[in-house]
PDB file of C-alpha atoms and ligand atoms in Angstrom:
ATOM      1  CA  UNK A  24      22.789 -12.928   8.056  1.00 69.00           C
ATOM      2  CA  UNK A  25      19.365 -13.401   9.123  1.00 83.00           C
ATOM      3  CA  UNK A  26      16.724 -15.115   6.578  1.00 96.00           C
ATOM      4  CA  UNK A  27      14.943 -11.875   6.635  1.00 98.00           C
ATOM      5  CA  UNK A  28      17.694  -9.217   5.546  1.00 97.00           C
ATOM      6  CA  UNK A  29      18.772 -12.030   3.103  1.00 98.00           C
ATOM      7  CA  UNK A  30      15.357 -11.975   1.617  1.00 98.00           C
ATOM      8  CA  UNK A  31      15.422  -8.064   1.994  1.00 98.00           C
ATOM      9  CA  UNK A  32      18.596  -7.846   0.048  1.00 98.00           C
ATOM     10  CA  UNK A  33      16.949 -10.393  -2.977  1.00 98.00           C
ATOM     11  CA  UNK A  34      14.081  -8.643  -3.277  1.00 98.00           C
ATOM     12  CA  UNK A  35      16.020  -5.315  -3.331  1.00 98.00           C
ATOM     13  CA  UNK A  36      17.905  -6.552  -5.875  1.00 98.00           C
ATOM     14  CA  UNK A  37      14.756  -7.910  -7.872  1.00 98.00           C
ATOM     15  CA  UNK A  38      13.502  -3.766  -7.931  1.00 98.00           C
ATOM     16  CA  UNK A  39      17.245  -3.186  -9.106  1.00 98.00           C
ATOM     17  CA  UNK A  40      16.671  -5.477 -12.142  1.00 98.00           C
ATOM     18  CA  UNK A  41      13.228  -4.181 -12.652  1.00 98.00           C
ATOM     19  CA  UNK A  42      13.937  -0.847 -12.833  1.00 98.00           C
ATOM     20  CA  UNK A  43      17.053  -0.750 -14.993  1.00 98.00           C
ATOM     21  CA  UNK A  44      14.948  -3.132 -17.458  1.00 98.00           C
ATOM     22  CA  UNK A  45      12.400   0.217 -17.388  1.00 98.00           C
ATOM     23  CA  UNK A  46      14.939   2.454 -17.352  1.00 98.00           C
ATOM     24  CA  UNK A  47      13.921   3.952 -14.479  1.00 98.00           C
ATOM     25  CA  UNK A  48      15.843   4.914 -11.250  1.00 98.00           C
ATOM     26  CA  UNK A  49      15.979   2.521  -8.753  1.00 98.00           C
ATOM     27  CA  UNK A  50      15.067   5.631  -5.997  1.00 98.00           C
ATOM     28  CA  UNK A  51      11.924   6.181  -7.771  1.00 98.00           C
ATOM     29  CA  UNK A  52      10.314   2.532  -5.964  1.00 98.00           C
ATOM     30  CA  UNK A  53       9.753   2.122  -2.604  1.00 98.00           C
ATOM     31  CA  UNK A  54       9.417  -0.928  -1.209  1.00 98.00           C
ATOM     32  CA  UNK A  55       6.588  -1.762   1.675  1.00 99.00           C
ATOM     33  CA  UNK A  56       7.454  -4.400   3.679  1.00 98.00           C
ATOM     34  CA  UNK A  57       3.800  -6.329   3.962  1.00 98.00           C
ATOM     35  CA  UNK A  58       4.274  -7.973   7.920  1.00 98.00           C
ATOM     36  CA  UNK A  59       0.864  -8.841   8.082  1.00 98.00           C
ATOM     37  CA  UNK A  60       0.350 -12.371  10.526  1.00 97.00           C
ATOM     38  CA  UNK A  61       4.282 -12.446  11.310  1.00 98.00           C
ATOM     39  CA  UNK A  62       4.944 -11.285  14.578  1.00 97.00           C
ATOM     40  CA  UNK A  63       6.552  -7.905  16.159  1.00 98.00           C
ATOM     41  CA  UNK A  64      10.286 -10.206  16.138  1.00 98.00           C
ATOM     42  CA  UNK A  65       9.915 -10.326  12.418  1.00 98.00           C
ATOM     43  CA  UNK A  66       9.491  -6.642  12.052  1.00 98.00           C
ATOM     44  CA  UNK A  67      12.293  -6.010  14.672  1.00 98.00           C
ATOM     45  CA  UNK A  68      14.217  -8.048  12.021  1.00 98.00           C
ATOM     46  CA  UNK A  69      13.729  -5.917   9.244  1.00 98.00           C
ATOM     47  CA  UNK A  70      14.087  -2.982  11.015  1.00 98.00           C
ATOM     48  CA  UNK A  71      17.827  -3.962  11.556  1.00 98.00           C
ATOM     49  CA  UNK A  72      18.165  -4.769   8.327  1.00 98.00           C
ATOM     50  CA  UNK A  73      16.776  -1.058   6.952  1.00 98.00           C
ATOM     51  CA  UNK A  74      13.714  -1.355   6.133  1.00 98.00           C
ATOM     52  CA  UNK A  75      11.402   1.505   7.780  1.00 98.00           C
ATOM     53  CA  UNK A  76       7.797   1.116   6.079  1.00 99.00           C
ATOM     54  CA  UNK A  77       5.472  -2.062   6.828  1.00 99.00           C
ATOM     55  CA  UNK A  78       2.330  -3.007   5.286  1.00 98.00           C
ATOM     56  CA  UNK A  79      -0.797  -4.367   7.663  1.00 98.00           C
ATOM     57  CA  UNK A  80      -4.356  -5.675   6.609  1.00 98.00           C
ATOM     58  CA  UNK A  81      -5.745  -6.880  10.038  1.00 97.00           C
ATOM     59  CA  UNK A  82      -6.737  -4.005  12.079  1.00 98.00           C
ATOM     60  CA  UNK A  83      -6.291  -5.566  15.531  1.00 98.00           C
ATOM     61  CA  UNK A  84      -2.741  -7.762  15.071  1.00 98.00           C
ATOM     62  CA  UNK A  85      -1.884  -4.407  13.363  1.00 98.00           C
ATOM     63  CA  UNK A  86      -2.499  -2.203  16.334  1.00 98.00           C
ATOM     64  CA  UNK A  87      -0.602  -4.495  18.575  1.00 98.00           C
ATOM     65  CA  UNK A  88       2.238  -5.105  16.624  1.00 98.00           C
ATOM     66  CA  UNK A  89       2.365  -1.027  16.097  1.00 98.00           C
ATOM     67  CA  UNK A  90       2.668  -0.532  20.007  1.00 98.00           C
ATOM     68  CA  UNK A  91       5.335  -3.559  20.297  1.00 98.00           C
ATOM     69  CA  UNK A  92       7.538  -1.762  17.671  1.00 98.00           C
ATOM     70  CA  UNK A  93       7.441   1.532  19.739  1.00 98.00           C
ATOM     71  CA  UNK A  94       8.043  -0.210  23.042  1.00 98.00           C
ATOM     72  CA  UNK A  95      11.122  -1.866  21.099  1.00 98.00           C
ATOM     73  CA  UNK A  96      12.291   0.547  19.222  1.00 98.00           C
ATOM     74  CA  UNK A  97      11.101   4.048  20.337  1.00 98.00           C
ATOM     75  CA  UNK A  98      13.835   6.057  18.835  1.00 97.00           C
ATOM     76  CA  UNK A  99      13.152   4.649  15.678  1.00 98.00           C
ATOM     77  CA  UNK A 100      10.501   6.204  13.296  1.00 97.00           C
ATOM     78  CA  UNK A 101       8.363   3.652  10.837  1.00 98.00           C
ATOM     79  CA  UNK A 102       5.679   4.614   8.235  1.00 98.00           C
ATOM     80  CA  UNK A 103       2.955   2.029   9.152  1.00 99.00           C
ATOM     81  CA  UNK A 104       0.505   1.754   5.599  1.00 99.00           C
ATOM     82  CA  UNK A 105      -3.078   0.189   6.476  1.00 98.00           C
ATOM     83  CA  UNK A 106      -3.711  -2.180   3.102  1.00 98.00           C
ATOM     84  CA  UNK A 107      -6.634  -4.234   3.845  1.00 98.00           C
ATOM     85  CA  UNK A 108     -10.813  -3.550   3.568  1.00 97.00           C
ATOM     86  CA  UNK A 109     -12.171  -1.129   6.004  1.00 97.00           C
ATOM     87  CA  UNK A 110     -15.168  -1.346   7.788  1.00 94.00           C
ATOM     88  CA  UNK A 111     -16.505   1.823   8.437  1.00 94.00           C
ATOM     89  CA  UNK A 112     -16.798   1.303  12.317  1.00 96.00           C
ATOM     90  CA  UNK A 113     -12.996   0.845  12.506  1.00 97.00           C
ATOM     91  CA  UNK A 114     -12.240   3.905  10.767  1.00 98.00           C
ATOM     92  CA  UNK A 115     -11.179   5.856  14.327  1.00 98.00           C
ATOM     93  CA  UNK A 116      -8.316   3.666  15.256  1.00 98.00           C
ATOM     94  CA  UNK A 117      -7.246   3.561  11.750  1.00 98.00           C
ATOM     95  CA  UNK A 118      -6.969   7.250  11.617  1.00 98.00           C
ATOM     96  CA  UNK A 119      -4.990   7.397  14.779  1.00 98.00           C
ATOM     97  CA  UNK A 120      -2.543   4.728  14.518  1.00 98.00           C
ATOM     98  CA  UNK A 121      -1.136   4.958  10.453  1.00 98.00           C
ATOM     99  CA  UNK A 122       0.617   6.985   7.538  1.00 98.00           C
ATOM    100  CA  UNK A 123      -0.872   5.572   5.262  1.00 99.00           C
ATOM    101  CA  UNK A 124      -4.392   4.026   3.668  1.00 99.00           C
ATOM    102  CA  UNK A 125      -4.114   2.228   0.433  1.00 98.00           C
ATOM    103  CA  UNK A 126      -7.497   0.833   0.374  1.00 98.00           C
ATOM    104  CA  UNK A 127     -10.025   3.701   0.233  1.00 98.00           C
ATOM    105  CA  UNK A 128     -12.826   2.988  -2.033  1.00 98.00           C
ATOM    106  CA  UNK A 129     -15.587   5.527  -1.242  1.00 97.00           C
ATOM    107  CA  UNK A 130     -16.300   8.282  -0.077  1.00 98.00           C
ATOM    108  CA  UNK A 131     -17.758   8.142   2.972  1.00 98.00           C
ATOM    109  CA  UNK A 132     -14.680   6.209   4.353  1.00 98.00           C
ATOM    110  CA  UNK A 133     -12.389   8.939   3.724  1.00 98.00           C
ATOM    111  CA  UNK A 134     -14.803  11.408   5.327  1.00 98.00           C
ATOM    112  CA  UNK A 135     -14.283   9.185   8.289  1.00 98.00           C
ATOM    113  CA  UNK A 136     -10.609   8.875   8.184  1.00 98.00           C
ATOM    114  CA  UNK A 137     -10.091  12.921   7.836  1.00 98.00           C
ATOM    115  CA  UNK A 138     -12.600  13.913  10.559  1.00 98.00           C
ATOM    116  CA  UNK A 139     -10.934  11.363  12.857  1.00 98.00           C
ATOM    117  CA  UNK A 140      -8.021  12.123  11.984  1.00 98.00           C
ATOM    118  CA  UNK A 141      -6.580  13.200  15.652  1.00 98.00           C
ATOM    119  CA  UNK A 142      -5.191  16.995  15.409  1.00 97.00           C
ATOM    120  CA  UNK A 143      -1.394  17.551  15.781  1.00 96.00           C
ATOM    121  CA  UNK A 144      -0.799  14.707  13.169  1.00 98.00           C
ATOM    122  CA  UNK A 145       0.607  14.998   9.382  1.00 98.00           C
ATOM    123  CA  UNK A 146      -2.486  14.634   7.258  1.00 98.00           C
ATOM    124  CA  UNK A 147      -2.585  11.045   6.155  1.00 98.00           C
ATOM    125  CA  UNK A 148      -1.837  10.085   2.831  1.00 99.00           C
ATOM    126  CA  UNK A 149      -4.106   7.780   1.423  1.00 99.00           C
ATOM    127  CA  UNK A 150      -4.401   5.832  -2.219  1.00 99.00           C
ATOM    128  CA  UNK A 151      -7.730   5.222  -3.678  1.00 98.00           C
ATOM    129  CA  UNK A 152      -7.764   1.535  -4.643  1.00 98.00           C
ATOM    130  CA  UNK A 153      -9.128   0.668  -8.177  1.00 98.00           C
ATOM    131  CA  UNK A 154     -10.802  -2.663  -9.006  1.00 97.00           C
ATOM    132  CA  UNK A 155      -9.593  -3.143 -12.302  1.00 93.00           C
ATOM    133  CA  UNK A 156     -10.431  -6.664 -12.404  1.00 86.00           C
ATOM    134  CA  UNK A 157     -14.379  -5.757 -13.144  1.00 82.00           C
ATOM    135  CA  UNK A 158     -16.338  -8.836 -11.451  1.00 72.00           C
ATOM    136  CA  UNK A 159     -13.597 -10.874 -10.620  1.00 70.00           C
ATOM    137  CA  UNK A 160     -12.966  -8.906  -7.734  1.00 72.00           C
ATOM    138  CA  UNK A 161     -15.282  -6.843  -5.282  1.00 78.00           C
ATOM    139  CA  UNK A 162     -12.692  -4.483  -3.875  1.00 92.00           C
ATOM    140  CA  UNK A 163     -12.119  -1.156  -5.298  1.00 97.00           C
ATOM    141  CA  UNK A 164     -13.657   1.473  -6.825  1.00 98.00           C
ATOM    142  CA  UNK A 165     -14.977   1.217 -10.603  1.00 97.00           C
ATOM    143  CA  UNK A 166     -12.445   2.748 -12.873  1.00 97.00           C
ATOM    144  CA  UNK A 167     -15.388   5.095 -13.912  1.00 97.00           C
ATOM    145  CA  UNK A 168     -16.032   6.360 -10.326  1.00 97.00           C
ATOM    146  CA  UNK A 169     -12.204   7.677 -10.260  1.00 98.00           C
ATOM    147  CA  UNK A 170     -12.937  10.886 -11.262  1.00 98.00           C
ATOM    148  CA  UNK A 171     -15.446  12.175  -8.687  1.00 98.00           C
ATOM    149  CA  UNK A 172     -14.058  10.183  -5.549  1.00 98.00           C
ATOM    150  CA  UNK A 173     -10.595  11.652  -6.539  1.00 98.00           C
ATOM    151  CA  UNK A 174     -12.005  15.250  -6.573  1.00 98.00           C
ATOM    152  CA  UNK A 175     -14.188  14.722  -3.249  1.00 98.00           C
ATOM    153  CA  UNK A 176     -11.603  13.077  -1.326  1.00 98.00           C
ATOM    154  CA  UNK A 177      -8.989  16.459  -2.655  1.00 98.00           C
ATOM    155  CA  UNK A 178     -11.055  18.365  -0.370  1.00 98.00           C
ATOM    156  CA  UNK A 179     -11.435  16.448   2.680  1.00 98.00           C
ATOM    157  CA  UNK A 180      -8.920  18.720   5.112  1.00 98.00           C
ATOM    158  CA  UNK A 181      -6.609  15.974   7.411  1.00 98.00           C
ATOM    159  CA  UNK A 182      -6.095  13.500   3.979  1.00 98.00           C
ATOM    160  CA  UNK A 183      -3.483  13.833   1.664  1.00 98.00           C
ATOM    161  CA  UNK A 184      -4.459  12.405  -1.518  1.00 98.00           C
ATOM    162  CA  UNK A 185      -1.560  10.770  -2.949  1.00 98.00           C
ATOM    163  CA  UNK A 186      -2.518   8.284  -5.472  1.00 98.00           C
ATOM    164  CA  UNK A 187      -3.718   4.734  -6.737  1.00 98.00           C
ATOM    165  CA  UNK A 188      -3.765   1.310  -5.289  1.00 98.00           C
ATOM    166  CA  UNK A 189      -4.725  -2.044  -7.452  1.00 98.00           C
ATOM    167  CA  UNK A 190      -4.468  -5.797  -6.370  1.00 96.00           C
ATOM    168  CA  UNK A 191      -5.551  -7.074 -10.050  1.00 94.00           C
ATOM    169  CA  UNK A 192      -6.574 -10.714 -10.203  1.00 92.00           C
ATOM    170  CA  UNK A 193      -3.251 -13.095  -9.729  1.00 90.00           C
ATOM    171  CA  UNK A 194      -1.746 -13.860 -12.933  1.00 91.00           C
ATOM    172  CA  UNK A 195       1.087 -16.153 -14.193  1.00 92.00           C
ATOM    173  CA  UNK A 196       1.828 -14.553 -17.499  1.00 94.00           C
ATOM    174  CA  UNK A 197       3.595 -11.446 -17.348  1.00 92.00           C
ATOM    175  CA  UNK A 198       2.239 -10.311 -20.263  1.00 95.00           C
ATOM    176  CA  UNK A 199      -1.081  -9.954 -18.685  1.00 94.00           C
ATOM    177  CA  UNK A 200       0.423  -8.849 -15.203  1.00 95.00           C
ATOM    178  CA  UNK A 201       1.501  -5.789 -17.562  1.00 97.00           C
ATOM    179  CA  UNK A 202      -1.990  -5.420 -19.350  1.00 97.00           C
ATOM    180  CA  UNK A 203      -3.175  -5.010 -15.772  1.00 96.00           C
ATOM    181  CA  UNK A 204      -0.917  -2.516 -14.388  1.00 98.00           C
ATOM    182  CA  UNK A 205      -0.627  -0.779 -17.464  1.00 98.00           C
ATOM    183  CA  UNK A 206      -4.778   0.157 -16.981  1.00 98.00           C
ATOM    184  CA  UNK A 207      -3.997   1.080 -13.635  1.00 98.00           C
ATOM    185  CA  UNK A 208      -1.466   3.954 -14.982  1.00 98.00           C
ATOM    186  CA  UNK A 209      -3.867   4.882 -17.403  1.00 98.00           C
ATOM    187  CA  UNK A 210      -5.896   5.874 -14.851  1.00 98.00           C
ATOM    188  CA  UNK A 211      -3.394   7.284 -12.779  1.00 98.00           C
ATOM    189  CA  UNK A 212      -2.240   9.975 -15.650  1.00 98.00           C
ATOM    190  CA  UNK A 213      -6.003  10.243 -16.449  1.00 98.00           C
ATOM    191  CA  UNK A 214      -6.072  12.007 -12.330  1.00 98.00           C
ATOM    192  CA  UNK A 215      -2.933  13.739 -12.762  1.00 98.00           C
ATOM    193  CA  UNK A 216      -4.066  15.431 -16.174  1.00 98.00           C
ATOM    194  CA  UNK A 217      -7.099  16.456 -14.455  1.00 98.00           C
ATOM    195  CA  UNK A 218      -4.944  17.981 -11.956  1.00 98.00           C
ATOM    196  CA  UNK A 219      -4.410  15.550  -9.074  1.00 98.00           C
ATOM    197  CA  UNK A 220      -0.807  16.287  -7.894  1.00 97.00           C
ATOM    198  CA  UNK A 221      -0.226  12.228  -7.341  1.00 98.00           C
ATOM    199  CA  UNK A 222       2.905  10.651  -6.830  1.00 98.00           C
ATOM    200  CA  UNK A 223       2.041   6.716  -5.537  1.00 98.00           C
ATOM    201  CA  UNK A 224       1.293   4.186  -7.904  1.00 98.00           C
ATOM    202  CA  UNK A 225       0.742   1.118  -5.174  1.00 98.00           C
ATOM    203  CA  UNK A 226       0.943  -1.910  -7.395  1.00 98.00           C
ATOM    204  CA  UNK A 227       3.196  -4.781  -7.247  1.00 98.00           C
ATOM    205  CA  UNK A 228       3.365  -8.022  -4.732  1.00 97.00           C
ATOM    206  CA  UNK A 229       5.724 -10.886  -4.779  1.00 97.00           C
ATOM    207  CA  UNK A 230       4.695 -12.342  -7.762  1.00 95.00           C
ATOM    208  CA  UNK A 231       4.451  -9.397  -9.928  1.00 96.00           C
ATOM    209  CA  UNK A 232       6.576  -7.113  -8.537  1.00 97.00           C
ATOM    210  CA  UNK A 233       8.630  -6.931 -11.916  1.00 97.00           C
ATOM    211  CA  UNK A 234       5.608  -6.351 -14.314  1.00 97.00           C
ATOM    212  CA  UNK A 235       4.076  -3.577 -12.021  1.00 98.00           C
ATOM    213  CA  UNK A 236       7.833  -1.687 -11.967  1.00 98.00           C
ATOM    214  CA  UNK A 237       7.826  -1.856 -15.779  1.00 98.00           C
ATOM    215  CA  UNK A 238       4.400  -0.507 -15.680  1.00 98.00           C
ATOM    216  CA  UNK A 239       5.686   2.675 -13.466  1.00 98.00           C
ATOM    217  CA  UNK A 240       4.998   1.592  -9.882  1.00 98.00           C
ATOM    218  CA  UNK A 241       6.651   3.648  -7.575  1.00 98.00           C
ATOM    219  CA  UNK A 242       5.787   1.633  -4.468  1.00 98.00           C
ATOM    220  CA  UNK A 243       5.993  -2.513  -4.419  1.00 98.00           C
ATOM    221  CA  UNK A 244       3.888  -4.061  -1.719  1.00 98.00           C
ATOM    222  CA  UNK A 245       6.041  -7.186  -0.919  1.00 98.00           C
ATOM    223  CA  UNK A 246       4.841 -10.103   2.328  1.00 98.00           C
ATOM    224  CA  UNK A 247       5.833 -13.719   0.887  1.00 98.00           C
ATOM    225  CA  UNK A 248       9.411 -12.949  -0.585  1.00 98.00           C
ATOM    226  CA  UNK A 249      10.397 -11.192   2.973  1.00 98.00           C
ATOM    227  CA  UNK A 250       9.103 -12.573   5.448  1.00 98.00           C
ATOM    228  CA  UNK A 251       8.626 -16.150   3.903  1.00 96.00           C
ATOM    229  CA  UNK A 252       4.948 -17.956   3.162  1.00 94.00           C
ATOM    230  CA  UNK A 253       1.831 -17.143   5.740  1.00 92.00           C
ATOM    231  CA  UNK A 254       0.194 -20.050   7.436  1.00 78.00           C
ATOM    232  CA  UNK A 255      -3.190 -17.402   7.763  1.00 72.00           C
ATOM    233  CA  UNK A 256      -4.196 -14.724   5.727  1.00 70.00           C
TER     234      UNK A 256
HETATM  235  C1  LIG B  26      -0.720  -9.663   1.530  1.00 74.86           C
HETATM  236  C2  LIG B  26      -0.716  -8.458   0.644  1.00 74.86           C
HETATM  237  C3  LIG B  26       0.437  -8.101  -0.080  1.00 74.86           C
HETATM  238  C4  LIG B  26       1.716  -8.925  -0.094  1.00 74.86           C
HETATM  239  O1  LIG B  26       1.501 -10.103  -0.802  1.00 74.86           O
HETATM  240  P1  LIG B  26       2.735 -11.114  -1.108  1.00 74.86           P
HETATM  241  O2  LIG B  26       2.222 -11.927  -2.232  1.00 74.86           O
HETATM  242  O3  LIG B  26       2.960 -11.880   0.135  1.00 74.86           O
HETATM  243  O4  LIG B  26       3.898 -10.281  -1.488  1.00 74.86           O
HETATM  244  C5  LIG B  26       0.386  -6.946  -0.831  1.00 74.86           C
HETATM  245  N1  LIG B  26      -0.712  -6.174  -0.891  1.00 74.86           N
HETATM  246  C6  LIG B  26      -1.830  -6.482  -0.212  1.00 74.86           C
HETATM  247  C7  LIG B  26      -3.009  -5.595  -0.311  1.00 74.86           C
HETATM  248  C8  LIG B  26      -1.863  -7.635   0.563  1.00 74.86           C
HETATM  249  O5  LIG B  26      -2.995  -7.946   1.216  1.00 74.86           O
END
């Protein structure tokens, strides 16, 4: 067996663990495969071994490695989730090329994304990320801007509003990791009682993949354990 669907299997069985620890079904996590810097044979890989949703931060590598997997493997459909920042002049290919956006943080992004957003496609579901970190970290929205992005970005027509995304500061002691996660649901019932109907809570990596599931992820954004350690990032 290759390293890859080796590491697939461990990390599937790590979300087994997790969940039955929470009590929760193992069918309510999904696991994103994060191939960012590993190259289209890596993803090939994983596609043999299952796995049909991949994770990119770097707009360009991403767009390549998007047409290599559909010159491979045309007959096979992946969910391709964009999870790094966005500037807002990149916004068109972004729109064109993915599923998914995890990292929307204001507004006038997502206005981008849906009016770009060519017709004939699914909307495209997008998480707001949340900086929950305060200072420590400059990406996301404030907690306290939730509210009105959430309600703004409801509207736009080609985005489907689907939830939350947080990357809260790295973290040793799982006690913490769960303080962290556990604000991020907060905030993520807060939407839903206000009438948001969400269903993604994007929180989880590698290290903290067991904390976020007992905190009620339902989708674990994994690189490192899969594909093995990044020489860039
Ligand atoms: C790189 C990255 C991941 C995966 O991190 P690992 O620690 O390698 O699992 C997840 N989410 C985001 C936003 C990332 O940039």
């Amino acid at each position: 067996m290759s390293t890859i669907s080796h590491n697939l299997q461990a990390v599937d069985a790590s979300i087994v663990a997790a969940a039955d620890a929470a009590r929760r079904p193992r069918a309510s996590i999904s696991l994103l495969a994060v191939s960012k810097t590993f190259p289209p044979a890596a993803v090939i890989e994983a596609v043999g071994a299952g796995q049909r949703a991949f994770g990119e931060n770097y707009l360009q590598e991403a767009l390549d490695k998007i047409a290599a997997l559909a010159a491979a493997l045309p007959e096979v459909p992946l969910a391709w989730h964009f999870i790094g920042p966005i500037q807002s002049n990149k916004t068109r290919p972004i729109a064109a090329a993915f599923d998914w956006v995890h990292t929307v943080e204001r507004l006038k992004i997502a206005e981008r994304l849906s009016e770009q957003r060519p017709a004939g496609l699914a909307p495209l579901n997008i998480c707001l990320q949340v900086n929950i970190s305060g200072e420590a970290s400059k990406s996301g929205a404030a907690p306290a801007a939730l509210p009105e992005l959430a309600r703004a970005v409801a509207l736009l027509p080609n985005l489907r509003l689907r939830g939350l995304m947080a990357i809260p500061e790295p973290e040793t002691d799982p006690a913490r990791q769960r303080a962290a996660f556990a604000a991020v649901r907060r905030l993520y019932e807060q939407l839903r009682a206000e009438g948001h109907a969400l269903d993604t809570l994007s929180m989880g990596m590698s290290g903290d993949l067991g904390a976020a599931i007992a905190e009620g992820a339902t989708m674990v954004r994994i690189g490192s354990a899969i594909f093995g350690a990044r020489h860039y990032d």
